[in-house]
Coordinates of N, CA and C in Angstrom, one line a residue:
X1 N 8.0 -26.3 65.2 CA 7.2 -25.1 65.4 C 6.5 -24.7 64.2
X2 N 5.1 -24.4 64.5 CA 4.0 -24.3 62.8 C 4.5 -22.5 62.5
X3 N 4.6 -22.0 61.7 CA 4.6 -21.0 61.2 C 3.9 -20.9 59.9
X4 N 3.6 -19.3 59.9 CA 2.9 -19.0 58.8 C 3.2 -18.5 57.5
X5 N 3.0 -18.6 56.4 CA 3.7 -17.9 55.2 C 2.6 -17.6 54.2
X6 N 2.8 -15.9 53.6 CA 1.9 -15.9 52.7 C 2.7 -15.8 51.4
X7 N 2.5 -15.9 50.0 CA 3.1 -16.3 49.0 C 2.1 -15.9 47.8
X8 N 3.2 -14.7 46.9 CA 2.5 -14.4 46.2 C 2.9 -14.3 44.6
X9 N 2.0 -15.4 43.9 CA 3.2 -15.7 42.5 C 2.9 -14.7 41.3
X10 N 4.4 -14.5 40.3 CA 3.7 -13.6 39.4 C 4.4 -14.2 37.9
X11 N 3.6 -14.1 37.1 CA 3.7 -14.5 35.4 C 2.8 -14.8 35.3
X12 N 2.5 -16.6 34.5 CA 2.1 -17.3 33.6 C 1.0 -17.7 34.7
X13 N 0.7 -17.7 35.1 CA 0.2 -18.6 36.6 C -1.7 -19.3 36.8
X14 N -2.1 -18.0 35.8 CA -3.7 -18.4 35.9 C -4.4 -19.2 34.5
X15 N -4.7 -20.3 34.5 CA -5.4 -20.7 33.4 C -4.8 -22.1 32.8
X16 N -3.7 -22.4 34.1 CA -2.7 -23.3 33.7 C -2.7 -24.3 34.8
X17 N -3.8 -24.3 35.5 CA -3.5 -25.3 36.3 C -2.7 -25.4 37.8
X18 N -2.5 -23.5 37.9 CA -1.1 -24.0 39.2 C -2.3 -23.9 40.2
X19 N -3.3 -23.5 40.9 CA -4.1 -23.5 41.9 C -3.8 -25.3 42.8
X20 N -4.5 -25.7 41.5 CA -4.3 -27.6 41.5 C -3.0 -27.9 41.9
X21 N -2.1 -27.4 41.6 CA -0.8 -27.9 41.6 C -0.5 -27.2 43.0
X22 N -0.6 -26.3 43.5 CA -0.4 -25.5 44.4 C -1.2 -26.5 45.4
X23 N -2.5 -26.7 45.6 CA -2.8 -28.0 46.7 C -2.5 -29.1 46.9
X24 N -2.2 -29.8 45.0 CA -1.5 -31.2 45.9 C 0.0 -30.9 46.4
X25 N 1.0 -30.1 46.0 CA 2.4 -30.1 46.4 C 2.2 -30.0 47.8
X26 N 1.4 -28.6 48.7 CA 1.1 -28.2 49.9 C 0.5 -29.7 50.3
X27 N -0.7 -30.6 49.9 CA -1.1 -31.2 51.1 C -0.2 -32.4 51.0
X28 N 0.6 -32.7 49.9 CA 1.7 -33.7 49.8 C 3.0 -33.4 51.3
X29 N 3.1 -31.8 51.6 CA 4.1 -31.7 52.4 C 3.6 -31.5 53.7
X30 N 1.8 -31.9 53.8 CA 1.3 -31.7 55.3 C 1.0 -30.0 55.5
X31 N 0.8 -29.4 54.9 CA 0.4 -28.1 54.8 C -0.7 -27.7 55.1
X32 N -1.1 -26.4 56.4 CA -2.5 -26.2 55.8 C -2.6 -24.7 55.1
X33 N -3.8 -24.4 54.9 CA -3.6 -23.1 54.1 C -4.8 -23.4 53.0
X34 N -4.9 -22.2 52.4 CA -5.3 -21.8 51.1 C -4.5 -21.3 50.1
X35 N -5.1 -21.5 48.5 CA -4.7 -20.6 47.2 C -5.7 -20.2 46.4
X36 N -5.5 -19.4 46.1 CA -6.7 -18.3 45.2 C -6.1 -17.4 44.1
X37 N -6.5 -17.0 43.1 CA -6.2 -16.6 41.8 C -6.5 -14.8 42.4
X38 N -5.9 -14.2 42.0 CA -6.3 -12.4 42.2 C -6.8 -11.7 40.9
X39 N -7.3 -10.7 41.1 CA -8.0 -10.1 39.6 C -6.6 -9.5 39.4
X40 N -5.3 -9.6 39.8 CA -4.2 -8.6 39.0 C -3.3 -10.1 38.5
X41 N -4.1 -11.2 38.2 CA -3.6 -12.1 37.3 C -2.2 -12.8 38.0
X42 N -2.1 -12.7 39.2 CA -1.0 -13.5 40.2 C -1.7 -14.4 41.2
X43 N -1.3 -15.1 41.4 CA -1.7 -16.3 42.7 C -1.6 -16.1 43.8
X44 N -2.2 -15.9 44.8 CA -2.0 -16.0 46.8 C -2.3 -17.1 47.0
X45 N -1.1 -17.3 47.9 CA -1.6 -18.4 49.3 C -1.0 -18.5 50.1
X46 N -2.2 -18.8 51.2 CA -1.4 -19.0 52.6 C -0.9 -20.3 52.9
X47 N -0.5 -20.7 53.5 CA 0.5 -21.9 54.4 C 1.1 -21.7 55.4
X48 N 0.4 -22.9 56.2 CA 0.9 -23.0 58.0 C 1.5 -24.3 57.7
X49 N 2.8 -24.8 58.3 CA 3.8 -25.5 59.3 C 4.6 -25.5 59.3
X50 N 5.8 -26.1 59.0 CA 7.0 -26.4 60.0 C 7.9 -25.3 58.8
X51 N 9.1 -24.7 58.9 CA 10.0 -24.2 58.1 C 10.2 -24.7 57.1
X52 N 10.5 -25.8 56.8 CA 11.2 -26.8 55.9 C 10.5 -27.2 55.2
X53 N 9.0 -27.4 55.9 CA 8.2 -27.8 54.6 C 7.9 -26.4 53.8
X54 N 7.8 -25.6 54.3 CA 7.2 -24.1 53.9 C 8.7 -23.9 52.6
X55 N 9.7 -23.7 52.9 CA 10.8 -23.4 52.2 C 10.9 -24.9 51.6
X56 N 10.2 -25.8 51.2 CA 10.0 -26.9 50.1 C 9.0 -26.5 49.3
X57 N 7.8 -25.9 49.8 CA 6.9 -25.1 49.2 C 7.3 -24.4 48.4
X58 N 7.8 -23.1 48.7 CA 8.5 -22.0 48.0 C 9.2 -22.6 46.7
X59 N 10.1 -23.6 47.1 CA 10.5 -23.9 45.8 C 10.2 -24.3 45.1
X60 N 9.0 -25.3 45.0 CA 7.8 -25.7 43.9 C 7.0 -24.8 43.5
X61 N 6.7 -23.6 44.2 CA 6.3 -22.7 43.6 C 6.8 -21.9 42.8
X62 N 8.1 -21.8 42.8 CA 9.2 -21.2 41.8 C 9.0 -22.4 40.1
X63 N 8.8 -23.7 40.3 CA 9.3 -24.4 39.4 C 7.8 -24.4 38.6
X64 N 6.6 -24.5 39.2 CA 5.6 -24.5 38.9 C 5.2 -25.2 37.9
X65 N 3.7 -25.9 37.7 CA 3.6 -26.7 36.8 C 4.6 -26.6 35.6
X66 N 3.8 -27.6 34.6 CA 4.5 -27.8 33.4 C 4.3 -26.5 32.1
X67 N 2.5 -26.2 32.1 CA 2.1 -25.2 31.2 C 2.4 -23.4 32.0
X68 N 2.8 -23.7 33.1 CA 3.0 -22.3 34.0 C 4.6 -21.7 33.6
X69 N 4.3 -20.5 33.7 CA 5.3 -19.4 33.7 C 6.1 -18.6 34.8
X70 N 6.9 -19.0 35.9 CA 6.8 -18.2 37.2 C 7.8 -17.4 37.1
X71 N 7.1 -16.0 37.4 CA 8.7 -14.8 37.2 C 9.6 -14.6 38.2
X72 N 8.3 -14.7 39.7 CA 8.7 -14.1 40.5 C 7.6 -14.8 41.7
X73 N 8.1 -15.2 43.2 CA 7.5 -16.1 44.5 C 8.0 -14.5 45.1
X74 N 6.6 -13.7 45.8 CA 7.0 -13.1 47.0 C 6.5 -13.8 47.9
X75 N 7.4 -13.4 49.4 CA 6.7 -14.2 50.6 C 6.5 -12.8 51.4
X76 N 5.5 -13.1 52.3 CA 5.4 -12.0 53.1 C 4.8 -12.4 54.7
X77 N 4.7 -12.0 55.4 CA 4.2 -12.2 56.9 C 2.6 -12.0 56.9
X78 N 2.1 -13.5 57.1 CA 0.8 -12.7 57.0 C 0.5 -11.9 58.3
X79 N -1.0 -11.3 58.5 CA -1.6 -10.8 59.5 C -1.9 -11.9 60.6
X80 N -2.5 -11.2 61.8 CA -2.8 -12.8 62.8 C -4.4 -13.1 62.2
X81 N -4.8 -12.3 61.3 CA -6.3 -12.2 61.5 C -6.3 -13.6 60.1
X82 N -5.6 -13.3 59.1 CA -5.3 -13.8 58.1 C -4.9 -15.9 58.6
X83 N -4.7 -15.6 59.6 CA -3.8 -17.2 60.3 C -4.8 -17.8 61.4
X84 N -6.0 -17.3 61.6 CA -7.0 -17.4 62.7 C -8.3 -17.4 61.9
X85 N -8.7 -19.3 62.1 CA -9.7 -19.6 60.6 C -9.9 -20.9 60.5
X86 N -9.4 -21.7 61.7 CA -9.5 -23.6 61.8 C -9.4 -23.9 61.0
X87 N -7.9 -23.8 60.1 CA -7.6 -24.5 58.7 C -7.5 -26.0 59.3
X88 N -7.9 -26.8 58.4 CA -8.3 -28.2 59.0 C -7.0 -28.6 57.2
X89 N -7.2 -28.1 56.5 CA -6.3 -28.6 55.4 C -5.9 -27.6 54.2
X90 N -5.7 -28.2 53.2 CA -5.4 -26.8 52.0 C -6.2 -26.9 51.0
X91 N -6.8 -26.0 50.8 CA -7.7 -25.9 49.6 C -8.0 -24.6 48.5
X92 N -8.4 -24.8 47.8 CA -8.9 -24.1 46.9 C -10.0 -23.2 47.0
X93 N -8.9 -21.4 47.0 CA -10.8 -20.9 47.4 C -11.3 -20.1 45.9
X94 N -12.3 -19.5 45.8 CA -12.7 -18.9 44.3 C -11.6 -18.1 44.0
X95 N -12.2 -17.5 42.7 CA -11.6 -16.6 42.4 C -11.7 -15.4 43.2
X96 N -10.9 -14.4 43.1 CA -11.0 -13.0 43.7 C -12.4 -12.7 44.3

């Protein structure tokens, strides 16, 4: 069953590379969704599928690249409006 997760990282996170890292881990586990950088200097992204991959997600997100800092992974429920958007795969959107 696909389910949705939104994920919001906080430290070290912008200027290091995790956006990148944040797409290939996600399309490595079949993921769709986006990541994007926020002006309050933490990371969003969404991701759609199966539980398991999502909670494999999460925890690479915790470990985060090599030059990254992660303090803290919130998850939250996205909206339906947020999950309705013919994600075809995961990508990189601009900045804020």
């Amino acid at each position: 069953m696909i389910q949705a997760r939104k994920f919001v990282v906080r430290g070290r996170v912008q200027g290091v590379g995790f956006r990148w890292f944040v797409e290939r881990e996600a399309a490595a586990l079949g993921l769709l969704g986006w990541v994007r950088n926020r002006e309050d200097s933490t990371v969003e992204l969404l991701a759609l599928g199966e539980e398991a991959k999502l909670t494999a997600l999460k925890q690479r997100l915790a470990e985060g690249p090599r030059a990254s800092r992660v303090d803290a992974v919130d998850e939250f429920e996205p909206t339906p409006e947020e999950t309705t958007g013919g994600l075809k795969s995961f990508q990189i959107q601009g900045d804020w």
